[in-house]
CSV table of C-alpha atoms in Angstrom, one decimal:
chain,number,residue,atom,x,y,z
C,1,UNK,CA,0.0,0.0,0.0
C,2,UNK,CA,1.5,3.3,-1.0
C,3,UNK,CA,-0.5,6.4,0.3
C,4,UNK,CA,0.3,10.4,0.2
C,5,UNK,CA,0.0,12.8,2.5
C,6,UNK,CA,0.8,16.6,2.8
C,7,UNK,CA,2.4,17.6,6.2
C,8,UNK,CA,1.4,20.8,5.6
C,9,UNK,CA,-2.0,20.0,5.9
C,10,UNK,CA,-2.4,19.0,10.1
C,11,UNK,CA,-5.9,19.4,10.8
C,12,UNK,CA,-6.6,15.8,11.7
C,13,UNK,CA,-3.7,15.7,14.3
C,14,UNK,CA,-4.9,12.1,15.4
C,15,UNK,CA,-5.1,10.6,12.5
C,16,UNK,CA,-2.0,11.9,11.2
C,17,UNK,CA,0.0,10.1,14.6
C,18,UNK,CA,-1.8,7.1,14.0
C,19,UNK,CA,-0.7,6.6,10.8
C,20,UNK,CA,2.8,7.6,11.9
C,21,UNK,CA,2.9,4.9,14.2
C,22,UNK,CA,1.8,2.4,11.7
C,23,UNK,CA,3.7,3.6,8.4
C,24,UNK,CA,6.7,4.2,7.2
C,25,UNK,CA,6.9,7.8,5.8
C,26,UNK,CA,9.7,8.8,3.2
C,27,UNK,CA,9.9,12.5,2.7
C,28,UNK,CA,9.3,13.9,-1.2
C,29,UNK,CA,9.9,17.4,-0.7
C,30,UNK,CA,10.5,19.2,-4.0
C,31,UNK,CA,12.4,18.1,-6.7
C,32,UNK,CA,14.5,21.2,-8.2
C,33,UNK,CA,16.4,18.7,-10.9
C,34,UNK,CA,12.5,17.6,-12.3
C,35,UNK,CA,12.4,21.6,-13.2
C,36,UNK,CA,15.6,21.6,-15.3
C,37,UNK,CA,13.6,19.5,-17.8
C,38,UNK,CA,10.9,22.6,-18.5
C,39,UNK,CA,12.9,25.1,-21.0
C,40,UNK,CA,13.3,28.8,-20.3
C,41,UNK,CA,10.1,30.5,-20.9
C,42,UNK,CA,10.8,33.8,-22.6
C,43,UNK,CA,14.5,34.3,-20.5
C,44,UNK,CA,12.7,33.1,-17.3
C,45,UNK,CA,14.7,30.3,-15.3
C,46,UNK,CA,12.1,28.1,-13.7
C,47,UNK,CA,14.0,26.6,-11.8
C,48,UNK,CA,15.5,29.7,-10.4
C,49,UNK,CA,12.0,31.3,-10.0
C,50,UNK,CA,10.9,28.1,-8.0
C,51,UNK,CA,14.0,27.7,-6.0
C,52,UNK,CA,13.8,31.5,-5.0
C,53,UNK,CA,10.0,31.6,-3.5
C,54,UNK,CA,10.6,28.3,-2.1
C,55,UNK,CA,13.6,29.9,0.1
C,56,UNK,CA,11.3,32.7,1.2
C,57,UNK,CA,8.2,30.7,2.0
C,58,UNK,CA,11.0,28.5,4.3
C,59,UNK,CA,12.5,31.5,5.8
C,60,UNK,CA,8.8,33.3,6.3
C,61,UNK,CA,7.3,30.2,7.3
C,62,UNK,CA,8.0,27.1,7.3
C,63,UNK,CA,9.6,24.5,5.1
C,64,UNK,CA,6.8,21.8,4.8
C,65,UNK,CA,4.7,24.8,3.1
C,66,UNK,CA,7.2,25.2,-0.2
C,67,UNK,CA,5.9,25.3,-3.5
C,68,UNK,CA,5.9,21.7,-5.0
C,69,UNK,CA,7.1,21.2,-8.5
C,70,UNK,CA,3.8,19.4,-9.7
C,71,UNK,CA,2.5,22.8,-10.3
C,72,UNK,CA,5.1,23.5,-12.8
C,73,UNK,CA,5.2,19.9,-14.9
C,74,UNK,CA,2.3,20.9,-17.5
C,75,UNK,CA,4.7,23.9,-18.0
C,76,UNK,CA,6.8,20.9,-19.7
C,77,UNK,CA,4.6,20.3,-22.7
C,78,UNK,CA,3.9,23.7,-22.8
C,79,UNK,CA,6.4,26.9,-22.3
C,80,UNK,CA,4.6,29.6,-22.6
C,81,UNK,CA,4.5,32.7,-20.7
C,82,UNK,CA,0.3,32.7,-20.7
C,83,UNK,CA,0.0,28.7,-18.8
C,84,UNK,CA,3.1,30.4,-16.2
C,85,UNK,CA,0.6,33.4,-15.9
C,86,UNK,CA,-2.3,30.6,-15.0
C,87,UNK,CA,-0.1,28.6,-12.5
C,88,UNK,CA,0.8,31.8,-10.4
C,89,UNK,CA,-2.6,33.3,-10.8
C,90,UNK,CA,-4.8,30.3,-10.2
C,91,UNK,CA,-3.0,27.9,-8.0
C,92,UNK,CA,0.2,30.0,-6.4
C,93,UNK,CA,-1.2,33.1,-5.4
C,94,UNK,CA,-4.0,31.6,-3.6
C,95,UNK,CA,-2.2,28.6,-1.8
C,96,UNK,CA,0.2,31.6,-0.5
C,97,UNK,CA,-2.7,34.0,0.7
C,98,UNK,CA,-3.4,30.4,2.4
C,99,UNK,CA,-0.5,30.2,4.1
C,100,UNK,CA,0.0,33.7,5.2
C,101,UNK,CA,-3.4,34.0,5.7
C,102,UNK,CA,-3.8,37.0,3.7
C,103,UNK,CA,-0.9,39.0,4.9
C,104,UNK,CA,-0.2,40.9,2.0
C,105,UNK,CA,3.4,42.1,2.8
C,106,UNK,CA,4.9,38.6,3.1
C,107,UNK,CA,3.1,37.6,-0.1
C,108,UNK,CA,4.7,40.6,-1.4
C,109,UNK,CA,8.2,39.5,-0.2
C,110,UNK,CA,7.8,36.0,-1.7
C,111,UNK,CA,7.5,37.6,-5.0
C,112,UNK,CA,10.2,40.0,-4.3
C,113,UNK,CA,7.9,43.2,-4.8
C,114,UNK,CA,7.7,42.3,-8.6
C,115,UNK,CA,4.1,43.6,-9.0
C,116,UNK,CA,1.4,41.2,-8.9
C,117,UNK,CA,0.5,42.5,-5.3
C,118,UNK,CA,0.5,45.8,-4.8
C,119,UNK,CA,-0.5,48.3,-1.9
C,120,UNK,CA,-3.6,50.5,-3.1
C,121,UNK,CA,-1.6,53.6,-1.5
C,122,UNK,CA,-4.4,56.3,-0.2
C,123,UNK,CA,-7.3,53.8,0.2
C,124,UNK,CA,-7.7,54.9,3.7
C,125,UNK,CA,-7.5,58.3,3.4
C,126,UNK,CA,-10.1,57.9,0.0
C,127,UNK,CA,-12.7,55.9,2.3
C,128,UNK,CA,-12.0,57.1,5.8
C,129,UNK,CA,-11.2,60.6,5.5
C,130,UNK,CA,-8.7,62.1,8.0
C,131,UNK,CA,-9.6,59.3,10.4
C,132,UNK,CA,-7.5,56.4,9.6
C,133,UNK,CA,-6.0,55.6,13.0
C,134,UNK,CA,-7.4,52.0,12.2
C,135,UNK,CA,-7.6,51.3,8.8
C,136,UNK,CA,-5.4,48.6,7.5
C,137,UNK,CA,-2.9,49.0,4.7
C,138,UNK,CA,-5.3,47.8,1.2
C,139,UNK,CA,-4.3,45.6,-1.1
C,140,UNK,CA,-5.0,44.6,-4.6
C,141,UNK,CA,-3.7,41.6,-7.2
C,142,UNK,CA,-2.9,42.9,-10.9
C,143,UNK,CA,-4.1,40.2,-13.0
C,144,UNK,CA,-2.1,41.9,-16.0
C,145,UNK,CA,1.1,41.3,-14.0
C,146,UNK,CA,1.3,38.1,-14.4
C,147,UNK,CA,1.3,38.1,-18.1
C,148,UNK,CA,5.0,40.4,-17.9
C,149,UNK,CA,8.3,38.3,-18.0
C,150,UNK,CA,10.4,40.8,-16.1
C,151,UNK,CA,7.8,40.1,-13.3
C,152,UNK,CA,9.2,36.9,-13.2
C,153,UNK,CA,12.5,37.5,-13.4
C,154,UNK,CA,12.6,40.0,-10.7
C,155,UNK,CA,12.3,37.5,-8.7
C,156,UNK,CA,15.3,36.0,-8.2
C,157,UNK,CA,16.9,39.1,-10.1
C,158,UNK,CA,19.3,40.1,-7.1
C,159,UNK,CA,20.4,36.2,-6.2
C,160,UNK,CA,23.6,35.4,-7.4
C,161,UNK,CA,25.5,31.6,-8.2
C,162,UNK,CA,26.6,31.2,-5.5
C,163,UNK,CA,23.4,31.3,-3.0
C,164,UNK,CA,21.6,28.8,-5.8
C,165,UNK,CA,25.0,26.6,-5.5
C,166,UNK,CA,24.9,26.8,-1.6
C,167,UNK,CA,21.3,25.3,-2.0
C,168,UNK,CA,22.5,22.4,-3.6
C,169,UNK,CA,24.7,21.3,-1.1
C,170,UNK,CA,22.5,21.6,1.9
C-alpha cells in the first residue's frame, strides 16, 4: 500500500499520529532537478524562480509549506508565458494567501515586490477621510502582472550563483 500525505495540511492531528505509528513515511519534498527538464520561458529560469520563492516561504514560514514542483510539470509540454501566468494566478497566489493568511506584505516579499501584489496607497485616506487611525494597509492583485516576463524575473533578479550553488549542497 502506497499512500500520500501533505504535512502541511495538520488538521486531523490524530489521525496523522496514527498513521505515523503504523507507516513508514519517506519524505518527497521538492524536486529542483524535475524543473531543469521545463525550457526557459521567454528568459525566465524556472527553476531559479521556483528555487527563489521556495527559500522565502521556508524563511517566512516554514519548510513543509514550499511550493511543490507538480505545479510546474504541464509547463513541460507547454512553455509559454500565458499557462506560467495561470499557474501563479490560479494555484500560487492563492495557496500563499493560504498560508499567510492574507498577509499581504509577506506575499509581497515571496514575489520579491515584482508587481502582482501591490499596496492601493491612499485607500484609507479615500474611504476614511482624515480618520484612519485603524484602517489597514489595502491591497489589490494585478491580474495583468502576471502576463510580464520581467515580473518573473525580478524574482530572483538580485540572487547570485553562489546562493543557488549553496542550495544544492544543503
Amino acid at each position: 500500500i502506497i499512500g500520500t500525505m501533505n504535512t502541511a495540511d495538520k488538521s486531523l492531528a490524530q489521525i496523522d499520529i496514527a498513521l505515523r505509528r503504523r507507516f513508514e513515511f519517506i519524505e518527497m519534498m521538492t524536486n529542483y532537478n524535475v524543473l531543469e527538464d521545463i525550457p526557459e520561458i521567454n528568459g525566465i529560469n524556472i527553476k531559479r524562480l521556483v528555487e527563489t520563492i521556495n527559500q522565502r516561504i521556508e524563511l517566512l514560514y516554514d519548510r513543509e509549506h514550499t511550493i511543490g514542483h507538480s505545479f510546474f510539470l504541464p509547463l513541460k509540454d507547454e512553455p509559454t508565458i500565458e499557462k506560467l501566468s495561470s499557474v501563479f494566478e490560479l494555484q500560487i497566489l492563492p495557496l500563499l494567501e493560504e498560508y499567510f493568511f492574507e498577509d499581504w506584505d509577506k506575499i509581497k516579499q515571496v514575489f520579491n515586490g515584482n508587481g502582482f501584489v501591490s499596496e492601493l496607497k491612499g485607500a484609507h485616506t479615500t474611504w476614511l477621510g482624515d480618520s484612519d487611525e485603524y484602517a489597514a494597509k489595502s491591497y489589490y492583485v494585478d491580474s495583468k502582472a502576471f502576463g510580464k516576463i520581467e515580473n518573473y524575473t525580478a524574482v530572483y533578479q538580485n540572487i547570485n550563483d553562489e546562493n543557488f550553488d549553496e542550495m544544492k549542497q544543503s
